[in-house]
Amino acid sequence: MLIEENIPLAPLTTFQVGGPARFFAQAQTLNDVATAVEFARTRGLPLFVLGGGSNLVISDAGWPGMALKIGLSGIEERREDGSMIFDAGAGEEWDKFVARAVACNCAGVECLSGIPGSVGGTPVQNVGAYGQEVSQVIVSVMAFDRRDGQIHELCAEACGFGYRTSIFNTSERGRYILLRVSYALHPGGAPHIEYADLKRHFAGWSKKPALADVREAVRRIRASKGMLITPGDEDCRSAGSFFKNPMVSAAEHEELEKRAAARGLQIPSYPTLESQKKISAAWLVEHSGFGKGYDAGNVGISRKHALAIVNRGEARAADIVDLKEHIQERVEEIWGIRLEAEPVLVGF
Ligand SMILES: Cc1cc2nc3c(=O)[nH]c(=O)nc-3n(C[C@H](O)[C@H](O)[C@H](O)COP(=O)(O)OP(=O)(O)OC[C@H]3O[C@@H](n4cnc5c(N)ncnc54)[C@H](O)[C@@H]3O)c2cc1C
């Protein structure tokens, strides 16, 4: 495995910002992973694991240690107790995996079509969209444990999945390098059509939509929102949604309603969010003065989606962080809620 020096990280991310990695390697095998970990350990360097770079803001100074890109490939499938188990290498492109599952007529990830990044990135923040989350289908993950240098198989329960969280981005952040993820999908299962956008899309259909129809619809809807990486569309030079939908208590919800009423507004009602006691972060951002197309020089808000901070072309990481903080402060001032950023800030 080649270990390179001073490799620019910006081109390896969807935001396309940030400085170089002091050392950089791409792991194609389990042995490569162990070698890179050892390289960093013996030199006392911090190690950062890079997947598809679609949920990252890399600092302008870059990463002072080893950046290890996971390139482990291969997808295998087998029948087990009526399910189809897919064992996918962490370095596989996520959407390629979804395409394969749908082509095999296996339900469970069709609504997660078009999400950029790698298979190994999906358990980290329990990727979700249009009513599906990977935690609903992950059976286990195979991971290199940097604490004991061993490879472990962690069952779904041990991953501690929650809304955009797992142990990998909370209690055990930095400990595990994910090597392979196993998903149990449902052969011949019906597609999941729960979200309003999808229901609207299929409203006039006389036949039942197939998994492939739902995949196509999700990709089309995502493209219209700048949420599908589309060459030439600068609204997708982002990390997708920049803020998580905040969870609120009944008392907080009541307070929010009062503040909205004082401004002649009503908190929008989204049944799927309400059942999880969540408020739309996009609504809060939009109603704090940051509408679609908001311009702050080199950065701004996507013209197609209120929740995506975008690099207008010449942005530095500092510009993104400045806008993030400005939004967080304004939303807190007006609505009393501190929004939590979804992307991972690296090297700050
Ligand atoms: C246009 C756009 C749309 C998006 N839409 C959605 C969406 O609908 N829903 C959603 O949930 N997310 C969405 N995202 C965010 C992002 O695509 C996902 O979070 C994705 O799973 C990140 O995977 P990645 O491989 O790119 O990870 P990276 O961005 O490379 O890394 C993210 C984090 O995961 C860690 N990591 C990555 N791979 C591994 C591994 N093998 N082992 C250990 N740690 C690892 C990294 O260290 C880092 O902490 C979107 C992003 C963009 C740009």
Coordinates of C-alpha atoms and ligand atoms in Angstrom, one line a residue:
M1 CA 0.0 0.0 0.0
L2 CA 1.3 3.4 -1.0
I3 CA 1.5 6.0 1.7
E4 CA 1.6 9.5 0.2
E5 CA 2.4 12.8 1.7
N6 CA 0.6 16.2 1.6
I7 CA -2.4 15.0 -0.5
P8 CA -5.2 17.5 -1.1
L9 CA -8.4 16.3 0.5
A10 CA -10.8 18.9 -1.0
P11 CA -11.3 16.9 -4.3
L12 CA -12.2 13.8 -2.2
T13 CA -15.2 15.6 -0.6
T14 CA -18.5 16.7 -2.0
F15 CA -18.1 20.2 -0.4
Q16 CA -14.7 20.5 -2.2
V17 CA -13.1 22.5 0.6
G18 CA -10.2 22.0 3.0
G19 CA -6.4 21.5 3.0
P20 CA -4.2 18.5 2.6
A21 CA -3.6 15.4 4.6
R22 CA -0.1 15.1 6.0
F23 CA -0.2 11.4 5.1
F24 CA -2.7 9.6 2.9
A25 CA -3.3 6.0 2.1
Q26 CA -6.1 4.0 0.4
A27 CA -6.9 0.6 2.0
Q28 CA -7.9 -2.1 -0.4
T29 CA -7.5 -5.0 2.0
L30 CA -7.8 -5.7 5.8
N31 CA -4.0 -5.9 5.9
D32 CA -3.8 -2.4 4.4
V33 CA -6.0 -1.1 7.2
A34 CA -3.8 -2.7 9.9
T35 CA -0.7 -1.3 8.2
A36 CA -2.1 2.2 8.1
V37 CA -3.1 2.1 11.7
E38 CA 0.3 0.8 12.7
F39 CA 2.0 3.6 10.7
A40 CA 0.0 6.2 12.5
R41 CA 0.4 4.6 15.9
T42 CA 4.2 4.3 15.8
R43 CA 4.5 8.0 14.7
G44 CA 2.0 9.3 17.2
L45 CA -0.2 10.6 14.4
P46 CA -4.0 11.1 14.6
L47 CA -5.9 8.9 12.1
F48 CA -8.9 9.9 10.2
V49 CA -11.1 7.5 8.2
L50 CA -12.4 8.8 4.9
G51 CA -15.3 7.2 3.1
G52 CA -16.9 9.0 0.1
G53 CA -16.3 12.4 1.7
S54 CA -20.0 13.4 1.5
N55 CA -20.6 14.3 5.1
L56 CA -17.4 16.3 5.8
V57 CA -16.1 19.8 6.2
I58 CA -12.3 19.5 6.2
S59 CA -10.5 22.5 7.7
D60 CA -8.5 24.9 5.6
A61 CA -5.4 23.8 7.4
G62 CA -6.1 20.2 6.5
W63 CA -5.4 17.0 8.5
P64 CA -2.1 16.8 10.5
G65 CA -2.0 13.0 10.6
M66 CA -3.0 10.0 8.5
A67 CA -6.1 10.1 6.3
L68 CA -7.1 6.6 5.5
K69 CA -9.5 6.2 2.6
I70 CA -11.4 2.9 2.8
G71 CA -11.5 1.2 -0.6
L72 CA -12.6 -2.3 0.5
S73 CA -14.8 -3.7 -2.2
G74 CA -17.1 -6.6 -3.0
I75 CA -20.8 -7.4 -2.5
E76 CA -21.9 -11.0 -1.7
E77 CA -25.5 -12.1 -1.2
R78 CA -27.0 -15.2 0.4
R79 CA -30.5 -16.4 1.4
E80 CA -31.1 -16.8 5.1
D81 CA -34.5 -17.4 6.8
G82 CA -36.5 -15.8 4.0
S83 CA -34.2 -12.7 3.9
M84 CA -31.5 -11.9 1.4
I85 CA -28.3 -11.0 3.3
F86 CA -26.0 -8.7 1.4
D87 CA -22.4 -8.5 2.7
A88 CA -21.0 -5.3 1.3
G89 CA -17.4 -4.0 1.5
A90 CA -17.2 -0.6 3.3
G91 CA -15.6 1.0 0.3
E92 CA -18.4 0.2 -2.1
E93 CA -20.4 3.1 -3.4
W94 CA -23.6 3.2 -1.5
D95 CA -25.9 4.0 -4.4
K96 CA -24.3 1.2 -6.5
F97 CA -25.3 -1.2 -3.7
V98 CA -28.9 0.2 -3.6
A99 CA -29.1 -0.3 -7.4
R100 CA -28.0 -3.9 -7.0
A101 CA -30.5 -4.6 -4.2
V102 CA -33.3 -3.1 -6.3
A103 CA -32.3 -5.1 -9.4
C104 CA -32.5 -8.3 -7.2
N105 CA -36.0 -7.2 -6.3
C106 CA -35.1 -6.9 -2.6
A107 CA -36.9 -4.2 -0.5
G108 CA -35.5 -2.2 2.4
V109 CA -33.2 0.4 0.9
E110 CA -35.1 1.7 -2.1
C111 CA -35.9 5.0 -0.4
L112 CA -32.2 5.5 0.3
S113 CA -31.4 5.7 -3.4
G114 CA -29.1 8.5 -4.5
I115 CA -27.5 9.2 -1.2
P116 CA -23.8 9.8 -1.9
G117 CA -20.9 8.2 -0.1
S118 CA -19.7 4.7 0.8
V119 CA -21.4 1.6 2.3
G120 CA -19.0 2.1 5.4
G121 CA -20.4 5.6 5.9
T122 CA -24.0 4.5 6.3
P123 CA -23.9 3.0 9.8
V124 CA -21.9 5.9 11.1
Q125 CA -24.8 8.4 11.2
N126 CA -27.6 5.8 10.5
V127 CA -28.3 7.2 7.1
G128 CA -31.9 7.8 6.4
A129 CA -34.3 9.4 3.9
Y130 CA -38.0 9.2 2.8
G131 CA -39.0 7.0 5.8
Q132 CA -36.2 4.4 5.7
E133 CA -33.0 4.2 7.8
V134 CA -30.2 1.7 7.4
S135 CA -30.6 0.6 11.0
Q136 CA -33.9 -1.1 9.9
V137 CA -31.9 -3.5 7.7
I138 CA -28.4 -3.7 9.2
V139 CA -27.7 -7.1 10.7
S140 CA -24.1 -6.6 11.7
V141 CA -20.9 -4.7 10.9
M142 CA -17.4 -6.0 10.7
A143 CA -15.0 -3.5 12.2
F144 CA -11.3 -3.1 13.0
D145 CA -11.1 -2.1 16.7
R146 CA -8.2 0.4 17.1
R147 CA -8.3 -0.3 20.9
D148 CA -7.1 -3.9 20.6
G149 CA -6.1 -4.2 17.0
Q150 CA -8.6 -7.0 16.4
I151 CA -11.4 -7.4 14.0
H152 CA -14.9 -7.7 15.6
E153 CA -18.4 -8.4 14.3
L154 CA -20.9 -6.1 16.0
C155 CA -24.6 -6.9 15.9
A156 CA -27.1 -4.1 15.1
E157 CA -27.9 -3.7 18.7
A158 CA -24.3 -3.1 19.7
C159 CA -24.1 -0.3 17.1
G160 CA -26.5 1.8 19.2
F161 CA -28.5 3.3 16.3
G162 CA -30.6 6.4 16.8
Y163 CA -31.7 9.4 14.7
R164 CA -28.5 10.2 12.7
T165 CA -26.4 8.6 15.4
S166 CA -24.7 5.3 16.3
I167 CA -21.8 4.5 18.7
F168 CA -19.5 5.3 15.7
N169 CA -20.3 9.0 15.9
T170 CA -20.9 9.3 19.6
S171 CA -19.6 7.1 22.5
E172 CA -17.0 5.2 20.4
R173 CA -16.1 7.9 17.9
G174 CA -12.8 7.1 16.3
R175 CA -12.5 3.6 17.8
Y176 CA -13.8 1.4 14.9
I177 CA -12.9 1.3 11.2
L178 CA -15.8 -0.3 9.4
L179 CA -14.7 -2.9 7.0
R180 CA -18.0 -4.6 5.9
V181 CA -21.7 -4.1 6.5
S182 CA -24.3 -6.9 6.3
Y183 CA -27.9 -5.9 5.4
A184 CA -31.0 -8.2 5.5
L185 CA -33.4 -7.2 2.7
H186 CA -36.8 -8.6 1.8
P187 CA -37.0 -10.5 -1.5
G188 CA -40.2 -9.5 -3.3
G189 CA -41.1 -7.0 -0.6
A190 CA -43.3 -4.0 -1.3
P191 CA -41.6 -0.6 -1.7
H192 CA -41.9 1.9 1.2
I193 CA -44.1 4.8 0.1
E194 CA -44.7 6.9 3.2
Y195 CA -43.4 10.4 2.6
A196 CA -45.6 13.0 1.0
D197 CA -43.2 13.7 -1.9
L198 CA -43.4 10.0 -2.9
K199 CA -47.1 9.7 -2.4
R200 CA -47.6 12.7 -4.6
H201 CA -45.3 11.3 -7.2
F202 CA -47.4 8.1 -7.5
A203 CA -50.8 9.6 -6.9
G204 CA -52.0 9.2 -10.5
W205 CA -50.6 5.6 -11.0
S206 CA -53.0 2.8 -11.8
K207 CA -50.5 0.0 -11.1
K208 CA -48.6 -0.6 -8.0
P209 CA -45.1 1.0 -8.1
A210 CA -42.3 -1.5 -8.2
L211 CA -39.0 -1.1 -6.2
A212 CA -37.3 0.2 -9.4
D213 CA -40.1 2.8 -9.8
V214 CA -39.5 4.1 -6.3
R215 CA -35.8 4.2 -6.7
E216 CA -36.3 6.2 -9.9
A217 CA -38.8 8.6 -8.2
V218 CA -36.5 9.1 -5.2
R219 CA -33.5 9.9 -7.4
R220 CA -35.7 12.3 -9.5
I221 CA -37.1 14.1 -6.4
R222 CA -33.6 14.3 -4.9
A223 CA -32.2 15.8 -8.1
S224 CA -34.9 18.5 -8.0
K225 CA -33.7 19.4 -4.5
G226 CA -30.0 19.4 -5.3
M227 CA -29.7 16.3 -3.1
L228 CA -28.3 14.0 -5.9
I229 CA -24.8 14.6 -7.0
T230 CA -25.3 15.8 -10.5
P231 CA -22.4 17.1 -12.6
G232 CA -22.9 20.8 -13.4
D233 CA -25.4 21.4 -10.5
E234 CA -23.6 23.7 -8.1
D235 CA -26.4 23.3 -5.5
C236 CA -25.0 19.8 -4.7
R237 CA -21.6 21.1 -3.8
S238 CA -22.6 20.5 -0.2
A239 CA -22.8 17.8 2.5
G240 CA -26.5 17.4 2.0
S241 CA -28.7 18.6 4.9
F242 CA -26.4 20.7 7.1
F243 CA -28.6 20.5 10.3
K244 CA -30.4 17.7 12.0
N245 CA -34.1 18.0 12.7
P246 CA -34.2 18.9 16.4
M247 CA -36.2 16.7 18.8
V248 CA -38.4 18.7 21.2
S249 CA -40.4 18.0 24.3
A250 CA -44.1 18.9 24.6
A251 CA -43.2 22.0 26.6
E252 CA -40.6 23.1 24.0
H253 CA -43.1 22.5 21.2
E254 CA -45.7 24.7 23.0
E255 CA -43.1 27.5 23.4
L256 CA -42.2 27.2 19.7
E257 CA -45.9 27.5 18.8
K258 CA -46.2 30.6 20.9
R259 CA -43.1 32.2 19.2
A260 CA -44.5 31.3 15.8
A261 CA -48.0 32.7 16.6
A262 CA -46.3 36.0 17.7
R263 CA -44.9 36.2 14.2
G264 CA -48.2 35.3 12.6
L265 CA -46.7 31.8 11.6
Q266 CA -47.7 28.2 12.3
I267 CA -45.3 25.4 12.9
P268 CA -45.8 23.1 9.8
S269 CA -47.3 19.7 10.5
Y270 CA -45.4 16.7 9.1
P271 CA -46.9 13.5 10.5
T272 CA -43.7 11.5 10.1
L273 CA -41.6 14.1 12.0
E274 CA -44.3 14.7 14.6
S275 CA -44.5 11.0 15.5
Q276 CA -40.7 11.2 16.3
K277 CA -41.2 14.6 18.2
K278 CA -39.1 16.3 15.6
I279 CA -39.3 19.8 14.2
S280 CA -38.3 20.6 10.6
A281 CA -34.8 22.2 10.8
A282 CA -35.4 23.5 7.2
W283 CA -38.5 25.5 8.4
L284 CA -36.5 27.0 11.3
V285 CA -33.6 28.0 9.1
E286 CA -35.9 29.5 6.4
H287 CA -37.9 31.4 9.1
S288 CA -34.7 32.8 10.6
G289 CA -33.8 34.8 7.5
F290 CA -31.9 32.1 5.5
G291 CA -34.2 31.2 2.6
K292 CA -33.3 29.2 -0.4
G293 CA -30.7 31.0 -2.5
Y294 CA -29.4 33.0 0.5
D295 CA -26.1 34.5 -0.5
A296 CA -23.1 35.0 1.8
G297 CA -20.4 35.5 -0.8
N298 CA -18.5 32.3 -1.5
V299 CA -21.1 30.2 0.4
G300 CA -24.9 30.3 0.7
I301 CA -28.0 28.2 1.0
S302 CA -28.9 25.9 -1.9
R303 CA -31.5 27.4 -4.3
K304 CA -33.4 24.1 -4.1
H305 CA -33.2 23.2 -0.4
A306 CA -33.2 25.4 2.7
L307 CA -31.2 22.9 4.7
A308 CA -28.1 22.7 2.4
I309 CA -25.2 25.0 2.9
V310 CA -23.4 25.1 -0.5
N311 CA -20.0 26.1 -1.7
R312 CA -20.6 28.6 -4.5
G313 CA -17.2 27.7 -6.0
E314 CA -14.4 29.5 -4.2
A315 CA -15.4 28.8 -0.6
R316 CA -13.0 28.0 2.2
A317 CA -14.0 25.8 5.1
A318 CA -13.9 28.9 7.3
D319 CA -16.7 30.5 5.2
I320 CA -18.9 27.4 5.7
V321 CA -18.3 27.3 9.4
D322 CA -19.0 31.1 9.7
L323 CA -22.4 30.6 8.0
K324 CA -23.2 27.6 10.1
E325 CA -22.5 29.6 13.3
H326 CA -24.5 32.6 12.0
I327 CA -27.5 30.3 11.3
Q328 CA -27.2 28.5 14.6
E329 CA -27.1 31.8 16.5
R330 CA -30.1 33.4 14.6
V331 CA -32.2 30.3 15.0
E332 CA -31.5 30.1 18.7
E333 CA -32.2 33.8 19.1
I334 CA -35.6 33.6 17.4
W335 CA -36.8 30.1 18.2
G336 CA -34.9 29.2 21.4
I337 CA -33.5 26.0 19.7
R338 CA -29.8 25.2 19.1
L339 CA -29.5 23.4 15.8
E340 CA -27.0 20.6 15.6
A341 CA -24.8 20.3 12.6
E342 CA -24.9 16.9 10.7
P343 CA -21.6 16.9 8.8
V344 CA -18.3 15.9 10.6
L345 CA -15.9 18.8 11.1
V346 CA -12.3 17.5 10.5
G347 CA -9.1 19.2 11.6
F348 CA -10.7 22.2 13.4
Ligands
LIG1 C1 -26.0 15.8 -1.9 C2 -26.0 15.0 -0.6 C3 -27.2 14.4 -0.1 C4 -27.2 13.7 1.1 N1 -28.4 13.1 1.5 C5 -28.4 12.4 2.7 C6 -29.6 11.8 3.1 O1 -30.6 11.9 2.5 N2 -29.6 11.1 4.3 C7 -28.4 11.0 5.1 O2 -28.5 10.4 6.1 N3 -27.3 11.6 4.7 C8 -27.2 12.3 3.5 N4 -26.1 12.9 3.1 C9 -24.9 12.8 3.9 C10 -23.9 11.6 3.5 O3 -24.1 11.3 2.2 C11 -24.0 10.4 4.3 O4 -23.9 10.7 5.7 C12 -23.1 9.3 3.9 O5 -23.4 8.1 4.5 C13 -21.6 9.6 4.3 O6 -20.8 8.5 3.9 P1 -19.4 8.8 3.3 O7 -18.8 7.5 2.9 O8 -19.3 9.9 2.3 O9 -18.6 9.3 4.7 P2 -17.6 10.4 4.9 O10 -18.2 11.7 4.6 O11 -16.3 10.1 4.2 O12 -17.3 10.3 6.4 C14 -18.4 10.7 7.3 C15 -18.0 10.1 8.7 O13 -18.1 8.7 8.7 C16 -16.8 8.2 9.0 N5 -16.5 7.0 8.2 C17 -16.8 6.9 6.8 N6 -16.4 5.7 6.4 C18 -16.0 5.0 7.5 C19 -15.6 3.6 7.8 N7 -15.4 2.7 6.8 N8 -15.2 3.3 9.0 C20 -15.4 4.2 10.1 N9 -15.8 5.4 9.9 C21 -16.1 5.8 8.6 C22 -15.8 9.3 8.8 O14 -14.6 9.1 9.6 C23 -16.6 10.5 9.2 O15 -16.6 10.6 10.6 C24 -26.0 13.6 1.9 C25 -24.9 14.2 1.4 C26 -24.9 14.9 0.2 C27 -23.6 15.6 -0.3

